[in-house]
């Protein structure tokens, strides 16, 4: 099973600041990695798929990069609605796996 | 509007069974992979099961293999999760999700809560 390790577990930032979230895979997943945002009490929302493709309707301040085992989600300037939990997910090999999540909280 | 609506969640005793349903609307259901993903209280996301667009192939997480069965009825635009031999650790909100480019998920339902407790 491919283990996805997200860091940091919690990121404390202020609105307007840049957020950089990391996802590391235990083996190569090529570019088959996605990022999701989950706000409290809501279902997850797809942000990025295939490492760097923004999903429909996702603002340009969200960007993804990486390949192989190291991936990054960047939020260029945090808006109030961006404070949430973010998960990465791989679809390179069964079983599909998610990372443990990074909580982006208001400093 | 693209929508997924889950139902069937309930309180069930350990060892019991339950069937979840997910009704889809607003898209060509029979063209997409569908999956179930769960989230235990206060925990992260866990993929459970996936089924191809035609229903000819399924994949399951090891934690549910042999106990859960995913199926779909394309004539009813509905995907199911039959759960048996339920355990306390199956307690979670269960989401159904529509696949994009395979098994990434661009549409999610609101979730249905399954509680396994005596």
Tab-separated table of C-alpha atoms in Angstrom:
chain	number	residue	atom	x	y	z
A	1	UNK	CA	0.000	0.000	0.000
A	2	UNK	CA	1.230	3.469	-0.886
A	3	UNK	CA	1.432	5.640	2.217
A	4	UNK	CA	0.951	9.376	1.761
A	5	UNK	CA	2.507	11.547	4.456
A	6	UNK	CA	1.305	15.135	4.693
A	7	UNK	CA	3.200	17.888	6.423
A	8	UNK	CA	2.851	19.891	8.462
A	9	UNK	CA	-0.103	18.516	10.361
A	10	UNK	CA	-1.186	22.054	11.183
A	11	UNK	CA	-0.279	25.321	9.477
A	12	UNK	CA	-1.059	28.557	11.327
A	13	UNK	CA	-1.187	31.535	8.985
A	14	UNK	CA	-2.921	34.869	8.551
A	15	UNK	CA	-5.227	35.876	5.696
A	16	UNK	CA	-3.185	37.096	2.760
A	17	UNK	CA	-0.222	34.881	3.541
A	18	UNK	CA	1.102	32.118	1.299
A	19	UNK	CA	0.463	28.493	2.293
A	20	UNK	CA	2.675	25.617	1.207
A	21	UNK	CA	1.462	22.090	1.935
A	22	UNK	CA	3.482	18.949	1.314
A	23	UNK	CA	2.505	15.383	0.427
A	24	UNK	CA	5.136	12.673	0.222
A	25	UNK	CA	4.432	9.195	-1.192
A	26	UNK	CA	6.144	6.024	0.027
A	27	UNK	CA	6.748	5.062	-3.618
A	28	UNK	CA	6.313	6.791	-6.940
A	29	UNK	CA	2.765	7.687	-7.958
A	30	UNK	CA	3.892	9.393	-11.159
A	31	UNK	CA	1.558	12.408	-11.478
A	32	UNK	CA	-1.519	10.558	-10.207
A	33	UNK	CA	-2.103	12.751	-7.197
A	34	UNK	CA	-5.038	14.942	-6.219
A	35	UNK	CA	-5.715	17.511	-3.521
A	36	UNK	CA	-9.025	18.065	-1.720
A	37	UNK	CA	-10.281	20.738	0.643
A	38	UNK	CA	-12.697	19.897	3.440
A	39	UNK	CA	-14.407	22.551	5.523
A	40	UNK	CA	-16.061	21.596	8.847
A	41	UNK	CA	-19.306	19.718	8.340
A	42	UNK	CA	-18.900	19.566	4.582
A	43	UNK	CA	-17.948	16.946	2.035
A	44	UNK	CA	-14.493	17.117	0.463
A	45	UNK	CA	-14.027	19.297	-2.625
A	46	UNK	CA	-11.606	18.454	-5.408
A	47	UNK	CA	-9.045	21.202	-5.959
A	48	UNK	CA	-6.238	19.680	-8.023
A	49	UNK	CA	-5.953	16.428	-9.985
A	50	UNK	CA	-3.071	14.785	-11.823
A	51	UNK	CA	-0.693	16.821	-9.649
A	52	UNK	CA	-1.212	20.220	-11.265
A	53	UNK	CA	-4.601	20.474	-12.992
A	54	UNK	CA	-7.115	22.737	-11.278
A	55	UNK	CA	-10.627	21.328	-11.068
A	56	UNK	CA	-13.524	23.250	-12.532
A	57	UNK	CA	-14.315	26.424	-10.619
A	58	UNK	CA	-11.218	26.331	-8.403
A	59	UNK	CA	-9.626	29.771	-7.991
A	60	UNK	CA	-6.242	30.427	-9.547
A	61	UNK	CA	-4.664	31.037	-6.125
A	62	UNK	CA	-4.574	27.239	-5.726
A	63	UNK	CA	-1.758	25.469	-7.560
A	64	UNK	CA	-0.228	22.030	-7.421
A	65	UNK	CA	3.163	20.694	-8.425
A	66	UNK	CA	5.362	17.646	-8.170
A	67	UNK	CA	5.799	14.166	-9.538
A	68	UNK	CA	7.075	10.829	-8.348
A	69	UNK	CA	7.058	10.992	-4.563
A	70	UNK	CA	7.041	14.699	-3.645
A	71	UNK	CA	4.086	17.010	-4.172
A	72	UNK	CA	3.124	20.503	-3.098
A	73	UNK	CA	-0.147	22.397	-2.868
A	74	UNK	CA	0.327	26.160	-2.781
A	75	UNK	CA	-2.282	28.743	-1.877
A	76	UNK	CA	-0.787	32.023	-3.019
A	77	UNK	CA	-2.768	34.347	-0.762
A	78	UNK	CA	-5.100	32.904	1.857
A	79	UNK	CA	-8.719	33.993	1.824
A	80	UNK	CA	-10.943	33.524	4.902
A	81	UNK	CA	-12.740	30.592	3.253
A	82	UNK	CA	-9.451	28.731	2.682
A	83	UNK	CA	-9.006	27.858	6.355
A	84	UNK	CA	-9.861	24.171	6.241
A	85	UNK	CA	-8.311	20.696	6.131
A	86	UNK	CA	-6.515	19.583	2.976
A	87	UNK	CA	-5.984	15.990	1.881
A	88	UNK	CA	-3.896	14.463	-0.874
A	89	UNK	CA	-4.923	11.221	-2.624
A	90	UNK	CA	-3.170	8.869	-5.048
A	91	UNK	CA	-4.729	6.744	-7.755
A	92	UNK	CA	-1.534	5.172	-9.063
A	93	UNK	CA	-2.047	1.806	-7.386
A	94	UNK	CA	-4.749	-0.074	-5.534
A	95	UNK	CA	-5.686	0.437	-2.828
A	96	UNK	CA	-6.367	4.116	-3.309
A	97	UNK	CA	-4.997	6.041	-0.370
A	98	UNK	CA	-5.368	9.459	1.231
A	99	UNK	CA	-2.895	11.392	3.285
A	100	UNK	CA	-3.656	12.175	6.904
A	101	UNK	CA	-4.468	15.808	6.178
A	102	UNK	CA	-3.081	19.263	6.876
A	103	UNK	CA	-5.199	21.711	8.825
A	104	UNK	CA	-4.736	25.319	7.776
A	105	UNK	CA	-5.833	27.451	10.700
A	106	UNK	CA	-6.039	31.168	11.345
A	107	UNK	CA	-3.060	32.508	13.279
B	1	UNK	CA	-27.354	20.411	-11.303
B	2	UNK	CA	-24.933	17.567	-10.691
B	3	UNK	CA	-25.901	15.866	-7.457
B	4	UNK	CA	-25.328	12.743	-5.377
B	5	UNK	CA	-27.723	11.881	-2.573
B	6	UNK	CA	-26.839	9.123	-0.125
B	7	UNK	CA	-29.305	7.312	2.102
B	8	UNK	CA	-29.490	4.267	4.317
B	9	UNK	CA	-27.226	5.234	7.176
B	10	UNK	CA	-28.398	4.082	10.589
B	11	UNK	CA	-27.478	2.749	14.015
B	12	UNK	CA	-26.750	-0.977	13.731
B	13	UNK	CA	-25.458	-3.586	16.152
B	14	UNK	CA	-22.057	-5.234	15.705
B	15	UNK	CA	-22.375	-8.130	13.287
B	16	UNK	CA	-25.344	-6.535	11.567
B	17	UNK	CA	-25.940	-5.512	7.974
B	18	UNK	CA	-26.911	-2.345	6.168
B	19	UNK	CA	-27.314	-1.213	2.571
B	20	UNK	CA	-26.394	2.300	1.537
B	21	UNK	CA	-27.745	3.889	-1.638
B	22	UNK	CA	-26.525	6.854	-3.626
B	23	UNK	CA	-28.831	8.414	-6.213
B	24	UNK	CA	-27.158	10.434	-8.947
B	25	UNK	CA	-28.602	13.186	-11.090
B	26	UNK	CA	-27.441	15.844	-13.524
B	27	UNK	CA	-24.820	13.809	-15.359
B	28	UNK	CA	-24.469	10.706	-17.508
B	29	UNK	CA	-24.210	8.254	-14.617
B	30	UNK	CA	-23.392	5.192	-16.707
B	31	UNK	CA	-20.217	6.850	-18.041
B	32	UNK	CA	-18.403	7.266	-14.740
B	33	UNK	CA	-16.574	5.289	-12.107
B	34	UNK	CA	-18.304	5.561	-8.744
B	35	UNK	CA	-16.827	5.022	-5.313
B	36	UNK	CA	-17.503	5.059	-1.607
B	37	UNK	CA	-15.207	6.921	0.776
B	38	UNK	CA	-15.683	7.028	4.536
B	39	UNK	CA	-14.628	9.264	7.383
B	40	UNK	CA	-14.645	8.112	10.976
B	41	UNK	CA	-15.573	10.787	13.545
B	42	UNK	CA	-12.755	13.313	13.823
B	43	UNK	CA	-10.534	11.323	11.447
B	44	UNK	CA	-9.324	11.536	7.860
B	45	UNK	CA	-10.676	10.124	4.617
B	46	UNK	CA	-10.525	6.406	3.813
B	47	UNK	CA	-11.316	4.963	0.400
B	48	UNK	CA	-13.697	1.981	0.689
B	49	UNK	CA	-14.784	0.629	-2.715
B	50	UNK	CA	-14.913	1.536	-6.400
B	51	UNK	CA	-16.894	0.219	-9.367
B	52	UNK	CA	-16.323	0.769	-13.075
B	53	UNK	CA	-18.869	2.577	-15.224
B	54	UNK	CA	-20.342	-0.658	-16.570
B	55	UNK	CA	-20.167	-2.416	-13.224
B	56	UNK	CA	-17.964	-5.209	-14.512
B	57	UNK	CA	-15.098	-4.589	-12.111
B	58	UNK	CA	-14.846	-3.594	-8.481
B	59	UNK	CA	-12.051	-2.900	-6.017
B	60	UNK	CA	-12.275	-2.869	-2.242
B	61	UNK	CA	-10.109	-1.752	0.631
B	62	UNK	CA	-8.559	-4.619	2.561
B	63	UNK	CA	-10.411	-3.481	5.685
B	64	UNK	CA	-13.803	-4.241	4.093
B	65	UNK	CA	-12.948	-7.039	1.663
B	66	UNK	CA	-15.332	-9.946	2.003
B	67	UNK	CA	-17.764	-7.895	4.099
B	68	UNK	CA	-18.789	-4.999	1.831
B	69	UNK	CA	-20.014	-5.187	-1.769
B	70	UNK	CA	-20.341	-2.261	-4.133
B	71	UNK	CA	-22.812	-2.470	-7.006
B	72	UNK	CA	-24.666	-0.183	-9.353
B	73	UNK	CA	-27.872	-0.031	-11.362
B	74	UNK	CA	-27.317	2.242	-14.349
B	75	UNK	CA	-31.016	2.133	-15.208
B	76	UNK	CA	-31.744	3.744	-11.832
B	77	UNK	CA	-28.667	6.013	-11.694
B	78	UNK	CA	-27.853	4.515	-8.315
B	79	UNK	CA	-24.805	2.998	-6.664
B	80	UNK	CA	-25.050	0.783	-3.588
B	81	UNK	CA	-22.866	-0.395	-0.765
B	82	UNK	CA	-23.998	-3.612	0.898
B	83	UNK	CA	-22.323	-3.886	4.280
B	84	UNK	CA	-22.343	-6.995	6.445
B	85	UNK	CA	-20.531	-8.263	9.548
B	86	UNK	CA	-20.306	-4.668	10.681
B	87	UNK	CA	-17.781	-3.712	13.322
B	88	UNK	CA	-17.401	-0.749	15.637
B	89	UNK	CA	-14.526	0.488	13.474
B	90	UNK	CA	-16.893	0.798	10.496
B	91	UNK	CA	-18.576	3.718	12.258
B	92	UNK	CA	-18.190	6.671	9.907
B	93	UNK	CA	-19.821	9.077	7.545
B	94	UNK	CA	-19.986	7.335	4.181
B	95	UNK	CA	-19.696	9.467	1.071
B	96	UNK	CA	-20.367	8.392	-2.465
B	97	UNK	CA	-18.259	10.114	-5.075
B	98	UNK	CA	-18.117	10.427	-8.858
B	99	UNK	CA	-14.853	9.657	-10.549
B	100	UNK	CA	-13.054	11.971	-12.923
B	101	UNK	CA	-10.127	10.678	-14.993
B	102	UNK	CA	-10.463	7.392	-13.175
B	103	UNK	CA	-10.440	7.489	-9.419
B	104	UNK	CA	-10.193	11.124	-8.492
B	105	UNK	CA	-13.507	12.506	-7.268
B	106	UNK	CA	-15.062	15.725	-8.514
B	107	UNK	CA	-18.579	15.304	-7.108
B	108	UNK	CA	-19.392	14.145	-3.594
B	109	UNK	CA	-22.635	13.495	-1.779
B	110	UNK	CA	-23.433	15.039	1.585
B	111	UNK	CA	-22.671	11.765	3.369
B	112	UNK	CA	-24.697	9.317	5.437
B	113	UNK	CA	-23.780	8.318	8.987
B	114	UNK	CA	-23.343	4.669	9.907
B	115	UNK	CA	-22.984	3.945	13.609
B	116	UNK	CA	-22.093	0.433	14.744
B	117	UNK	CA	-22.785	0.031	18.427
B	118	UNK	CA	-24.653	-2.182	20.847
